[in-house]
């Protein structure tokens, strides 16, 4: 049985029992905060708990490794929408220790795709391009710093947006600072 079937069953109960009531919140983030972090399943509850983020406090964008490399990708688009349409004034980019993207080579992902019957060699992008696109990073701190740099210097970013880089432990929730934005708001 697919997990979605369990989910749908649970969901009916959740709504009927008004399980949503403690989570009702305004669409605009109360703390005017945008967070870019990893999709790691260990962070689902740990990260908001460790940061004291409640429902309605922040716009959270999740992507593998919290990686931003292309200034015109969907993560950056989400941040710009969060800033211009949703009142976000401060951005946290939060990588984490023990990330699946740490040391990941796109070549490995492509090999796994081939093993599962995907003919990557017949796609319009070259294996080199695909490999580069699918790759992770060698150091989470450097990766976060790179993402912070792309956001801070984005040509569409207004002034007075604070962009900080952090790394979280997926076990203890402890935050390590990569870079704090000191500009005055
Ligand atoms: Zn991760």
Short mmCIF file of N, CA and C and ligand atoms in Angstrom, two decimals:
data_model
loop_
_atom_site.label_atom_id
_atom_site.label_comp_id
_atom_site.label_asym_id
_atom_site.label_seq_id
_atom_site.Cartn_x
_atom_site.Cartn_y
_atom_site.Cartn_z
N UNK A 1 0.84 -1.20 0.00
CA UNK A 1 0.00 0.00 0.00
C UNK A 1 0.88 1.26 0.00
N UNK A 2 0.57 2.14 -0.89
CA UNK A 2 1.36 3.39 -0.95
C UNK A 2 1.10 4.23 0.30
N UNK A 3 2.13 4.93 0.73
CA UNK A 3 2.04 5.76 1.94
C UNK A 3 0.92 6.79 1.81
N UNK A 4 0.68 7.23 0.59
CA UNK A 4 -0.34 8.28 0.40
C UNK A 4 -1.72 7.81 0.87
N UNK A 5 -1.95 6.52 0.79
CA UNK A 5 -3.26 6.03 1.25
C UNK A 5 -3.42 6.23 2.75
N UNK A 6 -2.34 5.92 3.49
CA UNK A 6 -2.34 6.17 4.94
C UNK A 6 -2.52 7.65 5.22
N UNK A 7 -1.84 8.43 4.42
CA UNK A 7 -1.88 9.88 4.62
C UNK A 7 -3.31 10.40 4.45
N UNK A 8 -3.98 9.93 3.41
CA UNK A 8 -5.34 10.41 3.14
C UNK A 8 -6.30 10.00 4.27
N UNK A 9 -6.08 8.79 4.79
CA UNK A 9 -6.93 8.31 5.88
C UNK A 9 -6.71 9.17 7.12
N UNK A 10 -5.44 9.39 7.44
CA UNK A 10 -5.09 10.21 8.61
C UNK A 10 -5.63 11.62 8.45
N UNK A 11 -5.49 12.14 7.23
CA UNK A 11 -5.86 13.52 6.97
C UNK A 11 -7.34 13.79 7.25
N UNK A 12 -8.16 12.83 6.89
CA UNK A 12 -9.60 13.00 7.11
C UNK A 12 -9.87 13.18 8.60
N UNK A 13 -9.22 12.35 9.41
CA UNK A 13 -9.37 12.44 10.87
C UNK A 13 -8.85 13.78 11.38
N UNK A 14 -7.68 14.14 10.85
CA UNK A 14 -7.02 15.39 11.29
C UNK A 14 -7.94 16.59 11.11
N UNK A 15 -8.53 16.66 9.94
CA UNK A 15 -9.40 17.80 9.65
C UNK A 15 -10.68 17.72 10.47
N UNK A 16 -11.26 16.50 10.54
CA UNK A 16 -12.49 16.34 11.31
C UNK A 16 -12.30 16.70 12.77
N UNK A 17 -11.12 16.36 13.30
CA UNK A 17 -10.83 16.64 14.71
C UNK A 17 -10.27 18.04 14.93
N UNK A 18 -10.30 18.84 13.89
CA UNK A 18 -9.78 20.22 13.96
C UNK A 18 -8.33 20.24 14.48
N UNK A 19 -7.53 19.29 14.00
CA UNK A 19 -6.11 19.23 14.39
C UNK A 19 -5.34 20.45 13.93
N UNK A 20 -5.92 21.18 13.01
CA UNK A 20 -5.24 22.36 12.44
C UNK A 20 -5.28 23.57 13.35
N UNK A 21 -6.16 23.56 14.32
CA UNK A 21 -6.39 24.79 15.09
C UNK A 21 -5.14 25.42 15.70
N UNK A 22 -4.21 24.61 16.28
CA UNK A 22 -3.01 25.26 16.86
C UNK A 22 -2.09 25.89 15.81
N UNK A 23 -2.35 25.61 14.52
CA UNK A 23 -1.42 26.05 13.47
C UNK A 23 -1.93 27.22 12.64
N UNK A 24 -3.11 27.69 12.95
CA UNK A 24 -3.67 28.80 12.16
C UNK A 24 -2.75 30.01 12.27
N UNK A 25 -2.42 30.61 11.12
CA UNK A 25 -1.48 31.73 11.11
C UNK A 25 -1.73 32.60 9.90
N UNK A 26 -1.17 33.80 9.95
CA UNK A 26 -1.25 34.74 8.83
C UNK A 26 -0.34 34.28 7.70
N UNK A 27 -0.69 34.66 6.48
CA UNK A 27 0.15 34.28 5.33
C UNK A 27 1.50 35.00 5.35
N UNK A 28 1.53 36.21 5.92
CA UNK A 28 2.80 36.95 6.00
C UNK A 28 3.61 36.44 7.20
N UNK A 29 4.89 36.14 6.98
CA UNK A 29 5.68 35.54 8.07
C UNK A 29 5.94 36.52 9.20
N UNK A 30 5.52 36.14 10.41
CA UNK A 30 5.56 37.00 11.58
C UNK A 30 6.95 37.55 11.87
N UNK A 31 7.97 36.69 11.68
CA UNK A 31 9.35 37.14 11.98
C UNK A 31 10.05 37.76 10.77
N UNK A 32 9.30 37.93 9.69
CA UNK A 32 9.85 38.48 8.43
C UNK A 32 11.14 37.76 8.02
N UNK A 33 11.08 36.44 8.16
CA UNK A 33 12.26 35.61 7.98
C UNK A 33 12.07 34.66 6.80
N UNK A 34 13.13 34.52 6.00
CA UNK A 34 13.16 33.52 4.94
C UNK A 34 14.26 32.52 5.28
N UNK A 35 13.97 31.23 5.15
CA UNK A 35 14.97 30.21 5.47
C UNK A 35 15.15 29.31 4.27
N UNK A 36 16.41 29.13 3.86
CA UNK A 36 16.72 28.15 2.82
C UNK A 36 17.49 27.03 3.52
N UNK A 37 16.94 25.83 3.48
CA UNK A 37 17.65 24.73 4.12
C UNK A 37 17.50 23.45 3.32
N UNK A 38 18.07 22.37 3.87
CA UNK A 38 18.11 21.09 3.15
C UNK A 38 16.82 20.31 3.35
N UNK A 39 16.56 19.42 2.39
CA UNK A 39 15.37 18.56 2.47
C UNK A 39 15.54 17.41 3.44
N UNK A 40 16.70 17.31 4.10
CA UNK A 40 16.99 16.19 5.00
C UNK A 40 15.82 15.91 5.95
N UNK A 41 15.41 14.64 6.02
CA UNK A 41 14.23 14.29 6.82
C UNK A 41 14.46 14.47 8.32
N UNK A 42 15.73 14.51 8.74
CA UNK A 42 16.00 14.71 10.17
C UNK A 42 15.74 16.15 10.61
N UNK A 43 15.59 17.02 9.64
CA UNK A 43 15.41 18.45 9.97
C UNK A 43 13.93 18.86 9.99
N UNK A 44 13.04 17.94 9.60
CA UNK A 44 11.63 18.31 9.46
C UNK A 44 11.10 19.01 10.72
N UNK A 45 11.31 18.36 11.87
CA UNK A 45 10.83 18.98 13.12
C UNK A 45 11.95 19.62 13.90
N UNK A 46 13.16 19.00 13.79
CA UNK A 46 14.29 19.49 14.60
C UNK A 46 14.64 20.95 14.30
N UNK A 47 14.70 21.30 13.02
CA UNK A 47 15.15 22.66 12.67
C UNK A 47 14.23 23.75 13.25
N UNK A 48 12.93 23.67 13.01
CA UNK A 48 12.08 24.72 13.60
C UNK A 48 12.14 24.74 15.13
N UNK A 49 12.21 23.55 15.73
CA UNK A 49 12.29 23.49 17.20
C UNK A 49 13.56 24.17 17.69
N UNK A 50 14.67 23.84 17.04
CA UNK A 50 15.98 24.35 17.48
C UNK A 50 16.11 25.85 17.24
N UNK A 51 15.30 26.39 16.32
CA UNK A 51 15.36 27.83 16.02
C UNK A 51 14.20 28.61 16.62
N UNK A 52 13.33 27.89 17.33
CA UNK A 52 12.12 28.50 17.87
C UNK A 52 11.27 29.14 16.78
N UNK A 53 11.13 28.41 15.68
CA UNK A 53 10.28 28.86 14.57
C UNK A 53 8.94 28.15 14.68
N UNK A 54 7.89 28.95 14.77
CA UNK A 54 6.55 28.39 14.86
C UNK A 54 5.83 28.55 13.52
N UNK A 55 4.74 27.83 13.37
CA UNK A 55 3.93 27.98 12.17
C UNK A 55 3.61 29.46 11.97
N UNK A 56 3.82 29.95 10.75
CA UNK A 56 3.51 31.35 10.47
C UNK A 56 4.68 32.30 10.69
N UNK A 57 5.80 31.81 11.21
CA UNK A 57 6.93 32.70 11.52
C UNK A 57 7.82 33.00 10.31
N UNK A 58 7.97 32.03 9.39
CA UNK A 58 8.99 32.17 8.34
C UNK A 58 8.54 31.50 7.05
N UNK A 59 9.12 31.94 5.95
CA UNK A 59 8.97 31.23 4.67
C UNK A 59 10.15 30.28 4.58
N UNK A 60 9.88 29.00 4.40
CA UNK A 60 10.96 28.01 4.39
C UNK A 60 11.05 27.36 3.02
N UNK A 61 12.24 27.43 2.45
CA UNK A 61 12.49 26.85 1.13
C UNK A 61 13.46 25.70 1.32
N UNK A 62 13.07 24.52 0.87
CA UNK A 62 13.94 23.36 1.06
C UNK A 62 14.43 22.81 -0.26
N UNK A 63 15.71 22.52 -0.29
CA UNK A 63 16.31 21.97 -1.50
C UNK A 63 17.51 21.14 -1.07
N UNK A 64 17.88 20.14 -1.85
CA UNK A 64 18.98 19.26 -1.47
C UNK A 64 20.24 20.07 -1.16
N UNK A 65 20.72 19.98 0.06
CA UNK A 65 21.97 20.62 0.45
C UNK A 65 21.86 22.11 0.72
N UNK A 66 20.66 22.69 0.61
CA UNK A 66 20.48 24.15 0.74
C UNK A 66 21.41 24.88 -0.24
N UNK A 67 21.56 24.30 -1.40
CA UNK A 67 22.51 24.80 -2.40
C UNK A 67 21.85 25.82 -3.32
N UNK A 68 22.47 26.98 -3.45
CA UNK A 68 22.07 27.94 -4.49
C UNK A 68 23.31 28.19 -5.34
N UNK A 69 23.28 27.79 -6.58
CA UNK A 69 24.42 28.03 -7.46
C UNK A 69 24.04 28.90 -8.65
N UNK A 70 22.78 28.82 -9.04
CA UNK A 70 22.30 29.57 -10.19
C UNK A 70 21.42 30.71 -9.68
N UNK A 71 21.83 31.97 -9.91
CA UNK A 71 21.05 33.10 -9.39
C UNK A 71 19.63 33.19 -9.96
N UNK A 72 19.35 32.40 -10.98
CA UNK A 72 17.99 32.44 -11.55
C UNK A 72 17.30 31.09 -11.41
N UNK A 73 17.63 30.36 -10.35
CA UNK A 73 16.94 29.08 -10.12
C UNK A 73 15.67 29.31 -9.28
N UNK A 74 14.96 28.25 -8.99
CA UNK A 74 13.67 28.41 -8.32
C UNK A 74 13.83 28.77 -6.85
N UNK A 75 14.98 28.45 -6.25
CA UNK A 75 15.19 28.84 -4.85
C UNK A 75 15.30 30.37 -4.77
N UNK A 76 16.10 30.92 -5.66
CA UNK A 76 16.29 32.37 -5.67
C UNK A 76 14.96 33.07 -6.01
N UNK A 77 14.21 32.48 -6.91
CA UNK A 77 12.89 33.04 -7.25
C UNK A 77 12.01 33.07 -6.00
N UNK A 78 12.01 31.97 -5.26
CA UNK A 78 11.20 31.90 -4.04
C UNK A 78 11.62 32.98 -3.05
N UNK A 79 12.93 33.17 -2.91
CA UNK A 79 13.43 34.20 -1.98
C UNK A 79 12.98 35.59 -2.41
N UNK A 80 13.06 35.86 -3.71
CA UNK A 80 12.66 37.19 -4.19
C UNK A 80 11.17 37.42 -3.98
N UNK A 81 10.38 36.38 -4.20
CA UNK A 81 8.94 36.50 -3.95
C UNK A 81 8.70 36.70 -2.46
N UNK A 82 9.44 35.97 -1.64
CA UNK A 82 9.31 36.11 -0.18
C UNK A 82 9.63 37.53 0.25
N UNK A 83 10.64 38.12 -0.38
CA UNK A 83 11.08 39.47 -0.01
C UNK A 83 10.09 40.53 -0.52
N UNK A 84 9.76 40.45 -1.81
CA UNK A 84 8.96 41.53 -2.40
C UNK A 84 7.46 41.39 -2.14
N UNK A 85 6.99 40.15 -2.06
CA UNK A 85 5.53 39.97 -1.93
C UNK A 85 5.13 39.58 -0.50
N UNK A 86 6.09 39.08 0.28
CA UNK A 86 5.70 38.49 1.56
C UNK A 86 6.47 39.08 2.75
N UNK A 87 7.05 40.24 2.55
CA UNK A 87 7.64 41.07 3.62
C UNK A 87 8.90 40.50 4.30
N UNK A 88 9.53 39.51 3.70
CA UNK A 88 10.75 38.96 4.31
C UNK A 88 11.88 40.00 4.27
N UNK A 89 12.57 40.15 5.41
CA UNK A 89 13.66 41.14 5.52
C UNK A 89 14.99 40.51 5.89
N UNK A 90 14.94 39.26 6.34
CA UNK A 90 16.15 38.59 6.81
C UNK A 90 16.15 37.15 6.31
N UNK A 91 17.29 36.71 5.80
CA UNK A 91 17.37 35.38 5.18
C UNK A 91 18.42 34.53 5.90
N UNK A 92 18.05 33.31 6.24
CA UNK A 92 19.01 32.36 6.81
C UNK A 92 19.23 31.24 5.81
N UNK A 93 20.48 31.00 5.45
CA UNK A 93 20.79 29.85 4.61
C UNK A 93 21.44 28.82 5.53
N UNK A 94 20.77 27.69 5.70
CA UNK A 94 21.20 26.73 6.73
C UNK A 94 21.54 25.37 6.11
N UNK A 95 22.84 25.12 5.95
CA UNK A 95 23.28 23.77 5.58
C UNK A 95 23.33 22.92 6.83
N UNK A 96 23.73 21.67 6.69
CA UNK A 96 23.86 20.84 7.90
C UNK A 96 25.00 19.84 7.78
N UNK A 97 25.49 19.45 8.93
CA UNK A 97 26.54 18.43 8.97
C UNK A 97 25.94 17.11 8.53
N UNK A 98 26.76 16.25 7.96
CA UNK A 98 26.29 14.92 7.54
C UNK A 98 25.28 14.98 6.42
N UNK A 99 25.42 15.96 5.53
CA UNK A 99 24.46 16.14 4.43
C UNK A 99 24.73 15.13 3.32
N UNK A 100 23.68 14.62 2.72
CA UNK A 100 23.81 13.69 1.59
C UNK A 100 24.48 14.32 0.38
N UNK A 101 24.50 15.65 0.34
CA UNK A 101 25.13 16.34 -0.79
C UNK A 101 26.63 16.53 -0.56
N UNK A 102 27.08 16.22 0.65
CA UNK A 102 28.50 16.37 0.97
C UNK A 102 29.29 15.28 0.24
N UNK A 103 30.14 15.70 -0.67
CA UNK A 103 30.96 14.74 -1.41
C UNK A 103 30.22 14.00 -2.51
N UNK A 104 28.98 14.40 -2.78
CA UNK A 104 28.23 13.71 -3.83
C UNK A 104 28.67 14.17 -5.22
N UNK A 105 29.04 13.17 -6.03
CA UNK A 105 29.41 13.48 -7.42
C UNK A 105 28.21 13.17 -8.32
N UNK A 106 27.89 14.10 -9.19
CA UNK A 106 26.77 13.92 -10.10
C UNK A 106 26.91 12.64 -10.91
N UNK A 107 28.17 12.27 -11.19
CA UNK A 107 28.45 11.04 -11.95
C UNK A 107 27.82 9.83 -11.27
N UNK A 108 27.90 9.78 -9.95
CA UNK A 108 27.34 8.67 -9.18
C UNK A 108 25.82 8.61 -9.37
N UNK A 109 25.18 9.76 -9.35
CA UNK A 109 23.72 9.80 -9.53
C UNK A 109 23.37 9.29 -10.92
N UNK A 110 24.16 9.72 -11.92
CA UNK A 110 23.91 9.29 -13.30
C UNK A 110 24.12 7.78 -13.45
N UNK A 111 25.14 7.28 -12.77
CA UNK A 111 25.37 5.82 -12.83
C UNK A 111 24.17 5.07 -12.25
N UNK A 112 23.65 5.59 -11.16
CA UNK A 112 22.47 4.95 -10.55
C UNK A 112 21.26 5.04 -11.47
N UNK A 113 21.15 6.15 -12.19
CA UNK A 113 20.04 6.31 -13.14
C UNK A 113 20.17 5.26 -14.25
N UNK A 114 21.40 5.10 -14.74
CA UNK A 114 21.65 4.12 -15.81
C UNK A 114 21.27 2.71 -15.33
N UNK A 115 21.67 2.41 -14.06
CA UNK A 115 21.36 1.09 -13.48
C UNK A 115 19.86 0.84 -13.43
N UNK A 116 19.11 1.93 -13.33
CA UNK A 116 17.65 1.77 -13.24
C UNK A 116 16.99 1.97 -14.60
N UNK A 117 17.78 1.85 -15.64
CA UNK A 117 17.22 1.82 -16.99
C UNK A 117 17.11 3.15 -17.70
N UNK A 118 17.60 4.24 -17.07
CA UNK A 118 17.55 5.54 -17.73
C UNK A 118 18.75 5.67 -18.67
N UNK A 119 18.47 6.07 -19.90
CA UNK A 119 19.57 6.23 -20.86
C UNK A 119 20.02 7.69 -20.84
N UNK A 120 20.84 8.03 -19.83
CA UNK A 120 21.26 9.43 -19.67
C UNK A 120 22.02 9.92 -20.89
N UNK A 121 22.71 9.00 -21.57
CA UNK A 121 23.54 9.39 -22.72
C UNK A 121 22.69 9.88 -23.90
N UNK A 122 21.38 9.59 -23.88
CA UNK A 122 20.54 10.01 -25.00
C UNK A 122 19.84 11.35 -24.72
N UNK A 123 20.06 11.91 -23.53
CA UNK A 123 19.38 13.17 -23.19
C UNK A 123 20.04 14.35 -23.90
N UNK A 124 19.31 15.47 -23.96
CA UNK A 124 19.83 16.62 -24.70
C UNK A 124 21.03 17.27 -24.00
N UNK A 125 21.12 17.11 -22.69
CA UNK A 125 22.28 17.66 -21.98
C UNK A 125 23.38 16.62 -21.94
N UNK A 126 24.62 17.07 -22.00
CA UNK A 126 25.74 16.14 -22.01
C UNK A 126 25.92 15.54 -20.61
N UNK A 127 26.53 14.35 -20.53
CA UNK A 127 26.78 13.74 -19.22
C UNK A 127 27.58 14.68 -18.30
N UNK A 128 28.47 15.50 -18.88
CA UNK A 128 29.26 16.44 -18.07
C UNK A 128 28.36 17.49 -17.45
N UNK A 129 27.47 18.05 -18.28
CA UNK A 129 26.54 19.07 -17.78
C UNK A 129 25.64 18.49 -16.69
N UNK A 130 25.11 17.30 -16.96
CA UNK A 130 24.22 16.65 -16.00
C UNK A 130 24.96 16.34 -14.71
N UNK A 131 26.19 15.85 -14.86
CA UNK A 131 27.00 15.51 -13.70
C UNK A 131 27.26 16.74 -12.84
N UNK A 132 27.56 17.84 -13.48
CA UNK A 132 27.82 19.09 -12.77
C UNK A 132 26.56 19.55 -12.03
N UNK A 133 25.45 19.47 -12.75
CA UNK A 133 24.17 19.91 -12.20
C UNK A 133 23.76 19.08 -10.97
N UNK A 134 24.03 17.79 -11.01
CA UNK A 134 23.60 16.89 -9.94
C UNK A 134 24.59 16.81 -8.78
N UNK A 135 25.72 17.49 -8.90
CA UNK A 135 26.75 17.35 -7.87
C UNK A 135 26.42 18.13 -6.60
N UNK A 136 27.04 17.66 -5.51
CA UNK A 136 26.88 18.35 -4.23
C UNK A 136 28.05 19.28 -3.98
N UNK A 137 28.67 19.13 -2.80
CA UNK A 137 29.78 20.02 -2.44
C UNK A 137 30.83 19.23 -1.67
N UNK A 138 31.98 19.86 -1.50
CA UNK A 138 33.07 19.21 -0.77
C UNK A 138 33.13 19.69 0.68
N UNK A 139 32.59 20.88 0.94
CA UNK A 139 32.60 21.41 2.31
C UNK A 139 31.29 22.17 2.52
N UNK A 140 30.55 21.80 3.55
CA UNK A 140 29.24 22.43 3.78
C UNK A 140 29.41 23.92 4.09
N UNK A 141 30.48 24.26 4.83
CA UNK A 141 30.70 25.68 5.16
C UNK A 141 30.95 26.50 3.89
N UNK A 142 31.80 25.95 3.02
CA UNK A 142 32.09 26.66 1.77
C UNK A 142 30.84 26.77 0.90
N UNK A 143 30.06 25.70 0.89
CA UNK A 143 28.84 25.69 0.09
C UNK A 143 27.85 26.74 0.57
N UNK A 144 27.68 26.82 1.90
CA UNK A 144 26.77 27.82 2.47
C UNK A 144 27.29 29.22 2.14
N UNK A 145 28.61 29.41 2.28
CA UNK A 145 29.19 30.72 1.98
C UNK A 145 28.94 31.12 0.53
N UNK A 146 29.04 30.14 -0.35
CA UNK A 146 28.80 30.39 -1.78
C UNK A 146 27.34 30.79 -2.02
N UNK A 147 26.42 30.07 -1.38
CA UNK A 147 24.99 30.38 -1.54
C UNK A 147 24.69 31.78 -0.99
N UNK A 148 25.26 32.08 0.17
CA UNK A 148 25.07 33.40 0.79
C UNK A 148 25.55 34.50 -0.16
N UNK A 149 26.70 34.25 -0.75
CA UNK A 149 27.29 35.21 -1.67
C UNK A 149 26.37 35.48 -2.87
N UNK A 150 25.80 34.42 -3.42
CA UNK A 150 24.91 34.58 -4.58
C UNK A 150 23.69 35.41 -4.19
N UNK A 151 23.13 35.15 -3.00
CA UNK A 151 21.94 35.90 -2.59
C UNK A 151 22.30 37.36 -2.30
N UNK A 152 23.38 37.56 -1.51
CA UNK A 152 23.77 38.93 -1.14
C UNK A 152 24.04 39.81 -2.35
N UNK A 153 24.60 39.21 -3.39
CA UNK A 153 24.98 40.00 -4.56
C UNK A 153 24.00 39.90 -5.72
N UNK A 154 22.82 39.38 -5.41
CA UNK A 154 21.86 39.23 -6.50
C UNK A 154 21.41 40.60 -6.99
N UNK A 155 21.40 40.79 -8.32
CA UNK A 155 21.03 42.11 -8.84
C UNK A 155 19.59 42.52 -8.52
N UNK A 156 18.74 41.56 -8.20
CA UNK A 156 17.35 41.91 -7.89
C UNK A 156 17.10 42.07 -6.38
N UNK A 157 18.14 41.90 -5.59
CA UNK A 157 17.96 42.01 -4.14
C UNK A 157 17.94 43.48 -3.73
N UNK A 158 16.90 43.89 -2.97
CA UNK A 158 16.87 45.29 -2.51
C UNK A 158 17.91 45.50 -1.41
N UNK A 159 18.15 46.74 -1.05
CA UNK A 159 19.07 47.02 0.06
C UNK A 159 18.43 46.64 1.38
N UNK A 160 19.26 46.52 2.40
CA UNK A 160 18.79 46.25 3.76
C UNK A 160 18.16 44.88 3.97
N UNK A 161 18.52 43.93 3.13
CA UNK A 161 18.11 42.55 3.41
C UNK A 161 19.32 41.86 4.03
N UNK A 162 19.13 41.30 5.21
CA UNK A 162 20.23 40.61 5.89
C UNK A 162 20.26 39.15 5.43
N UNK A 163 21.44 38.68 5.04
CA UNK A 163 21.58 37.29 4.57
C UNK A 163 22.67 36.61 5.40
N UNK A 164 22.28 35.64 6.20
CA UNK A 164 23.23 34.94 7.07
C UNK A 164 23.43 33.50 6.62
N UNK A 165 24.62 32.97 6.91
CA UNK A 165 24.92 31.57 6.61
C UNK A 165 25.16 30.78 7.88
N UNK A 166 24.50 29.63 8.00
CA UNK A 166 24.62 28.81 9.21
C UNK A 166 24.72 27.34 8.83
N UNK A 167 25.24 26.53 9.76
CA UNK A 167 25.25 25.08 9.58
C UNK A 167 24.65 24.47 10.84
N UNK A 168 23.69 23.58 10.68
CA UNK A 168 23.02 22.97 11.84
C UNK A 168 23.44 21.51 12.00
N UNK A 169 23.47 21.05 13.23
CA UNK A 169 23.72 19.63 13.48
C UNK A 169 22.38 18.90 13.38
N UNK A 170 22.30 17.83 12.57
CA UNK A 170 21.04 17.09 12.43
C UNK A 170 20.76 16.21 13.65
N UNK A 171 21.71 16.18 14.61
CA UNK A 171 21.48 15.41 15.83
C UNK A 171 21.07 16.32 16.98
N UNK A 172 21.88 17.36 17.24
CA UNK A 172 21.62 18.20 18.41
C UNK A 172 20.88 19.49 18.08
N UNK A 173 20.83 19.85 16.79
CA UNK A 173 20.20 21.11 16.41
C UNK A 173 21.10 22.31 16.65
N UNK A 174 22.34 22.08 17.09
CA UNK A 174 23.26 23.20 17.34
C UNK A 174 23.61 23.93 16.04
N UNK A 175 23.55 25.27 16.10
CA UNK A 175 23.89 26.07 14.93
C UNK A 175 25.33 26.54 15.00
N UNK A 176 26.06 26.39 13.91
CA UNK A 176 27.38 26.99 13.77
C UNK A 176 27.26 28.14 12.76
N UNK A 177 27.92 29.24 13.07
CA UNK A 177 27.83 30.41 12.19
C UNK A 177 28.88 30.33 11.09
N UNK A 178 28.44 30.48 9.85
CA UNK A 178 29.37 30.59 8.72
C UNK A 178 29.61 32.07 8.45
N UNK A 179 28.52 32.83 8.41
CA UNK A 179 28.67 34.28 8.24
C UNK A 179 27.40 35.00 8.67
N UNK A 180 27.60 36.05 9.46
CA UNK A 180 26.47 36.87 9.89
C UNK A 180 26.53 38.19 9.14
N UNK A 181 25.39 38.59 8.61
CA UNK A 181 25.32 39.85 7.86
C UNK A 181 25.21 40.98 8.88
N UNK A 182 26.18 41.89 8.82
CA UNK A 182 26.23 42.94 9.87
C UNK A 182 25.61 44.25 9.43
N UNK A 183 25.17 44.33 8.16
CA UNK A 183 24.68 45.64 7.70
C UNK A 183 23.50 46.10 8.53
N UNK A 184 23.42 47.42 8.71
CA UNK A 184 22.35 47.99 9.52
C UNK A 184 21.05 47.95 8.75
N UNK A 185 19.98 47.55 9.44
CA UNK A 185 18.68 47.55 8.78
C UNK A 185 18.01 48.90 8.96
ZN1 LIG B 1 21.27 17.67 3.51
#
